[in-house]
Coordinates of C-alpha atoms in Angstrom, one line a residue:
M1493 CA 102.8 43.5 160.1
A1494 CA 100.6 46.2 161.3
R1495 CA 100.4 46.6 164.9
I1496 CA 98.2 47.3 167.1
N1497 CA 97.6 49.6 170.0
K1498 CA 94.9 48.8 173.3
F1499 CA 92.3 51.2 171.3
G1500 CA 92.5 49.4 168.3
L1501 CA 94.5 51.2 166.4
T1502 CA 96.6 49.7 163.2
D1503 CA 99.9 51.6 163.4
T1504 CA 98.3 52.0 159.3
I1505 CA 98.6 56.2 158.3
K1506 CA 96.5 56.7 155.0
D1507 CA 98.2 58.6 152.0
G1508 CA 95.8 61.9 152.6
V1509 CA 97.5 62.2 156.5
K1510 CA 100.7 61.1 155.7
R1511 CA 100.8 64.6 152.9
E1512 CA 99.7 66.9 155.0
I1513 CA 102.8 65.6 157.7
R1514 CA 105.1 65.4 155.3
Q1515 CA 103.3 69.6 153.5
R1516 CA 104.1 70.4 157.2
C1517 CA 106.9 69.1 158.2
G1518 CA 108.5 70.3 155.0
F1519 CA 109.3 66.7 153.5
G1520 CA 112.0 65.6 155.3
C1521 CA 112.9 65.1 159.2
V1522 CA 112.2 68.3 161.8
N1523 CA 115.1 68.2 163.9
C1524 CA 118.3 67.3 161.0
G1525 CA 116.7 67.8 157.3
N1526 CA 117.3 64.8 156.6
A1527 CA 114.6 63.1 154.0
V1528 CA 115.0 59.1 154.6
Y1529 CA 111.7 59.4 157.5
Q1530 CA 109.3 57.6 159.8
Y1531 CA 106.3 59.0 160.9
E1532 CA 106.2 59.7 164.1
H1533 CA 103.6 59.9 167.1
V1534 CA 105.1 62.9 168.9
E1535 CA 101.9 63.3 171.4
P1536 CA 99.9 60.9 172.2
T1537 CA 102.7 58.3 171.9
F1538 CA 101.2 55.6 169.3
A1539 CA 100.5 53.1 172.8
E1540 CA 98.2 56.0 173.9
A1541 CA 96.7 57.2 170.5
T1542 CA 93.4 56.6 169.2
E1543 CA 93.9 58.5 166.7
H1544 CA 96.5 59.7 163.4
N1545 CA 96.2 63.5 163.9
P1546 CA 99.0 64.4 161.1
N1547 CA 99.0 67.4 163.6
H1548 CA 99.9 64.9 166.0
I1549 CA 102.5 62.4 163.9
V1550 CA 106.1 64.4 163.1
L1551 CA 108.4 63.3 160.6
L1552 CA 111.4 62.1 161.6
C1553 CA 114.7 60.1 160.9
G1554 CA 116.3 56.7 161.4
G1555 CA 118.7 58.3 163.5
C1556 CA 116.7 60.5 165.4
H1557 CA 113.5 58.5 165.7
D1558 CA 116.7 55.8 167.7
R1559 CA 117.9 59.0 169.6
V1560 CA 113.7 59.4 170.4
T1561 CA 113.4 56.0 171.5
R1562 CA 116.5 56.3 173.8
K1563 CA 115.8 59.6 175.5
I1564 CA 118.8 61.3 174.0
L1565 CA 116.8 63.3 172.0
S1566 CA 113.6 63.9 174.3
K1567 CA 109.6 63.9 173.3
E1568 CA 109.6 68.4 174.0
T1569 CA 112.7 68.9 171.7
I1570 CA 110.5 67.3 169.1
K1571 CA 107.4 69.1 170.0
L1572 CA 109.9 72.7 169.3
R1573 CA 111.4 71.5 166.2
S1574 CA 107.7 70.4 165.0
Q1575 CA 107.1 74.1 164.9
K1576 CA 109.8 74.7 163.2
P1577 CA 111.1 72.0 161.2
Y1578 CA 114.5 72.1 160.4
C1579 CA 113.5 71.5 156.5
L1580 CA 111.1 74.8 155.9
N1581 CA 113.9 77.3 157.6
Q1582 CA 116.2 75.7 155.5
G1583 CA 114.1 76.3 152.1
F1584 CA 115.0 72.3 151.5
S1585 CA 115.6 68.5 152.5
F1586 CA 118.1 65.9 151.1
G1587 CA 119.3 62.5 151.8
P1588 CA 123.1 60.7 151.3
F1589 CA 122.0 57.5 148.1
D1590 CA 123.7 54.6 149.0
L1591 CA 126.0 54.2 145.7
G1592 CA 128.8 52.0 145.1
L1593 CA 132.7 52.1 144.3
V1594 CA 132.3 51.0 140.5
P1595 CA 131.2 53.7 137.7
P1596 CA 127.1 52.8 138.8
K1597 CA 124.8 51.8 136.3
I1598 CA 122.1 55.1 135.2
K1599 CA 119.1 54.0 133.7
I1600 CA 116.4 56.7 132.4
G1601 CA 112.8 55.6 131.1
T1602 CA 115.0 53.8 128.0
L1603 CA 118.1 55.0 128.2
L1604 CA 120.6 53.4 129.6
C1605 CA 123.8 55.0 130.5
E1606 CA 127.2 52.8 131.7
D1607 CA 130.8 54.9 132.1
V1608 CA 128.8 58.3 130.6
E1609 CA 130.9 60.8 131.5
T1610 CA 127.4 63.7 130.9
L1611 CA 124.7 62.0 130.3
I1612 CA 122.4 64.5 129.2
R1613 CA 123.4 68.1 128.4
I1614 CA 120.7 70.9 127.1
N1615 CA 123.1 73.7 125.5
G1616 CA 126.1 73.4 127.3
N1617 CA 124.6 72.7 130.7
S1618 CA 124.4 69.4 132.3
I1619 CA 121.6 68.1 133.6
F1620 CA 122.7 64.5 134.3
S1621 CA 126.3 64.2 135.1
I1622 CA 129.2 61.1 137.1
H1623 CA 132.0 62.6 139.0
P1624 CA 134.8 60.5 140.1
P1625 CA 135.5 59.1 143.9
E1626 CA 137.6 62.0 145.7
V1627 CA 139.4 60.1 146.6
D1628 CA 140.5 55.8 146.6
G1629 CA 137.6 53.4 147.8
A1630 CA 135.4 56.3 148.4
P1631 CA 132.0 55.9 145.6
F1632 CA 131.6 57.6 142.1
R1633 CA 129.5 61.3 142.2
I1634 CA 126.1 61.6 140.7
N1635 CA 125.0 64.9 140.0
A1636 CA 122.1 66.4 138.8
L1637 CA 119.7 68.7 138.0
L1638 CA 115.6 67.7 137.0
A1639 CA 113.2 69.5 137.0
D1640 CA 109.3 69.5 136.4
R1641 CA 107.8 70.3 132.7
E1642 CA 107.1 74.3 133.8
G1643 CA 110.8 74.2 134.1
K1644 CA 111.2 74.7 137.6
E1645 CA 113.7 72.7 139.8
I1646 CA 112.0 69.6 142.0
L1647 CA 115.9 67.8 142.6
K1648 CA 118.6 68.9 142.6
I1649 CA 121.3 65.7 143.3
V1650 CA 125.4 67.0 144.3
D1651 CA 127.7 64.2 144.9
N1652 CA 124.6 62.3 146.0
E1653 CA 123.5 64.0 148.5
W1654 CA 120.2 64.3 146.9
V1655 CA 117.7 68.0 147.6
T1656 CA 113.6 68.8 147.0
T1657 CA 112.7 72.0 147.3
T1658 CA 109.7 72.5 150.4
E1659 CA 107.9 75.0 147.3
N1660 CA 107.1 71.3 145.6
W1661 CA 103.7 70.0 146.5
D1662 CA 104.2 66.5 148.0
V1663 CA 107.8 64.9 148.5
E1664 CA 107.3 60.8 148.8
V1665 CA 109.9 59.3 150.0
V1666 CA 109.4 54.9 150.4
G1667 CA 112.4 52.6 150.9
R1668 CA 113.7 53.2 147.8
R1669 CA 112.4 55.4 145.8
I1670 CA 111.0 58.5 145.8
T1671 CA 107.7 60.2 144.7
I1672 CA 107.6 63.9 143.5
R1673 CA 103.7 65.2 142.3
K1674 CA 102.5 68.6 141.7
A1675 CA 98.8 67.9 142.4
L1676 CA 96.3 64.9 143.7
G1677 CA 97.6 61.7 141.1
D1678 CA 100.5 64.0 139.1
I1679 CA 103.8 62.8 139.3
V1680 CA 106.2 64.7 137.4
L1681 CA 109.0 62.5 139.0
I1682 CA 110.1 58.9 140.0
L1683 CA 113.7 57.7 140.9
R1684 CA 114.7 54.1 142.4
T1685 CA 117.7 53.2 143.8
E1686 CA 118.9 49.4 143.6
P1687 CA 122.3 50.0 145.0
P1688 CA 124.8 49.4 145.1
R1689 CA 124.9 50.3 141.0
N1690 CA 121.6 51.2 139.6
L1691 CA 119.4 54.7 139.9
I1692 CA 116.9 54.4 137.8
I1693 CA 114.5 57.1 136.3
E1694 CA 111.5 55.4 136.3
R1695 CA 108.8 58.5 135.4
L1696 CA 110.2 62.3 134.3
E1697 CA 108.0 65.1 132.5
M1698 CA 110.1 68.0 132.2
E1699 CA 111.2 70.9 129.8
Y1700 CA 115.0 72.8 130.5
L1701 CA 116.1 75.4 128.5
G1702 CA 112.3 75.0 126.2
S1703 CA 114.1 71.4 126.1
K1704 CA 111.0 68.2 127.2
I1705 CA 111.6 65.4 128.3
T1706 CA 109.6 63.1 129.1
C1707 CA 110.1 59.3 129.6
R1708 CA 108.6 55.6 132.2
E1709 CA 110.5 52.5 132.6
N1710 CA 110.5 50.4 129.8
Q1711 CA 108.8 53.3 127.9
N1712 CA 109.5 54.9 125.1
L1713 CA 112.0 57.8 125.6
K1714 CA 111.4 61.5 124.1
V1715 CA 112.7 65.0 123.7
I1716 CA 111.9 67.3 121.7
S1717 CA 114.4 70.4 121.2
P1718 CA 113.0 74.0 121.3
T1719 CA 112.1 73.8 118.0
G1720 CA 111.1 70.9 117.5
Y1721 CA 113.4 68.0 116.9
V1722 CA 112.3 64.5 118.1
L1723 CA 114.3 62.2 119.1
N1724 CA 111.7 59.2 120.4
A1725 CA 113.0 55.2 120.9
S1726 CA 112.6 52.5 123.1
A1727 CA 116.0 51.3 123.9
I1728 CA 119.2 53.3 123.3
E1729 CA 122.7 52.7 125.3
I1730 CA 125.4 54.1 125.4
F1731 CA 129.0 52.7 126.6
G1732 CA 131.8 54.8 127.6
S1733 CA 131.8 58.2 126.3
K1734 CA 132.0 62.3 127.1
V1735 CA 128.0 63.7 126.9
G1736 CA 125.7 61.2 126.2
V1737 CA 122.8 62.6 125.3
D1738 CA 123.8 66.6 123.6
I1739 CA 120.8 68.7 122.5
N1740 CA 120.8 72.2 121.1
N1741 CA 118.4 73.9 119.4
E1742 CA 119.2 72.9 116.5
S1743 CA 120.1 69.3 116.4
M1744 CA 120.4 66.2 119.4
S1745 CA 123.6 64.1 119.1
L1746 CA 123.3 61.1 121.1
G1747 CA 127.8 59.8 122.6
V1748 CA 129.4 62.2 122.1
G1749 CA 133.9 62.1 122.2
G1750 CA 133.5 58.8 122.0
G1751 CA 132.3 55.1 122.9
S1752 CA 129.1 52.8 121.6
V1753 CA 126.1 54.0 120.8
S1754 CA 123.5 50.8 120.2
M1755 CA 119.6 51.8 119.1
S1756 CA 117.1 49.8 119.1
M1757 CA 113.0 50.5 117.2
T1758 CA 114.0 54.0 117.0
T1759 CA 111.5 57.0 114.4
G1760 CA 114.9 58.6 115.2
Y1761 CA 115.4 62.4 114.4
E1762 CA 111.7 64.3 113.7
P1763 CA 112.3 67.7 112.1
P1764 CA 109.5 70.3 113.2
Q1765 CA 106.3 70.1 110.8
I1766 CA 104.1 73.2 109.3
P1767 CA 101.4 73.0 108.9
S1768 CA 100.2 73.4 104.9
Q1769 CA 97.5 76.2 104.3
G1770 CA 94.6 73.6 103.5
T1771 CA 96.6 71.8 106.9
K1772 CA 93.5 72.3 109.9
K1773 CA 95.3 73.6 113.1
T1774 CA 95.3 71.4 116.0
G1775 CA 93.7 73.0 118.5
R1776 CA 95.1 74.3 121.7
N1777 CA 92.6 71.7 124.0
E1778 CA 93.2 68.5 121.3
Q1779 CA 95.2 65.5 121.3
C1780 CA 98.6 67.2 120.4
P1781 CA 99.4 65.4 117.2
C1782 CA 102.9 63.7 118.1
K1783 CA 100.4 60.5 120.3
S1784 CA 101.8 61.9 123.7
G1785 CA 98.1 61.5 125.1
K1786 CA 98.7 65.0 126.4
K1787 CA 96.4 68.2 125.5
F1788 CA 98.4 70.4 122.3
K1789 CA 99.1 73.3 124.6
K1790 CA 100.6 70.8 127.3
C1791 CA 103.5 69.3 124.6
C1792 CA 104.3 71.4 121.3
G1793 CA 101.6 74.2 121.6
T1794 CA 103.9 75.0 123.6
L1795 CA 106.8 75.7 121.5
C1796 CA 105.0 78.3 119.3

């Protein structure tokens, strides 16, 4: 239930104001950089505020917020930190994942991997991998490199700690969900955790070394190689393999290095279609013939 101060101001901050605060603070706590944060009125405090002025609100993680509340960390220090936020100085914000002591299940759209060392490998480069615990009693470690549809890095996970560049237009953390946008309404990544075992990529539009990966939770996963080979599947489950999806310029393989693979309602691999002389060429601003719903120039046309 929303709180209301003596001036009738609720603690509900509009999305546009929140975004302005996130961008100014570098998407993380201004004091320590943790990307799991709260919105904190500095001066005036929420009790004395008549409006949600983004210039008077900062991002604070739970730990730093508690230290301010208990007067271990002063408001004056937070004011100074807000002038030079930690994340903007470092160029990134970070935050830990809560994972358990059993092998995690990773779901990328409709691709489910369990006990798979490298989920996705592109031209020999690991894009998503799971490493065993460093010592007994420690959690399994997730490492990932995710990019946007232009191939620019947007999120890196290093041993369960996620790092996102402050060059992103917007990074929003709400509960267990991370959303990254390139512009208003233009979402390129939604990642959700379900502790202690599940990590789900609900949405991704990514390009890396010429290969494209797009997915929606409970919808088809689509992978396009630089030469135009396409994997379009509604469900893939891979267990016990060294590599889940191995993408090269000329081929794609599933379940490399043992284990088992199950697929349902998949179109399999499609070699690139070369139009014959008499076939009408798709215009750059027309709908892509692969039925992705995007314009040709922003989909398969970029491979030409």
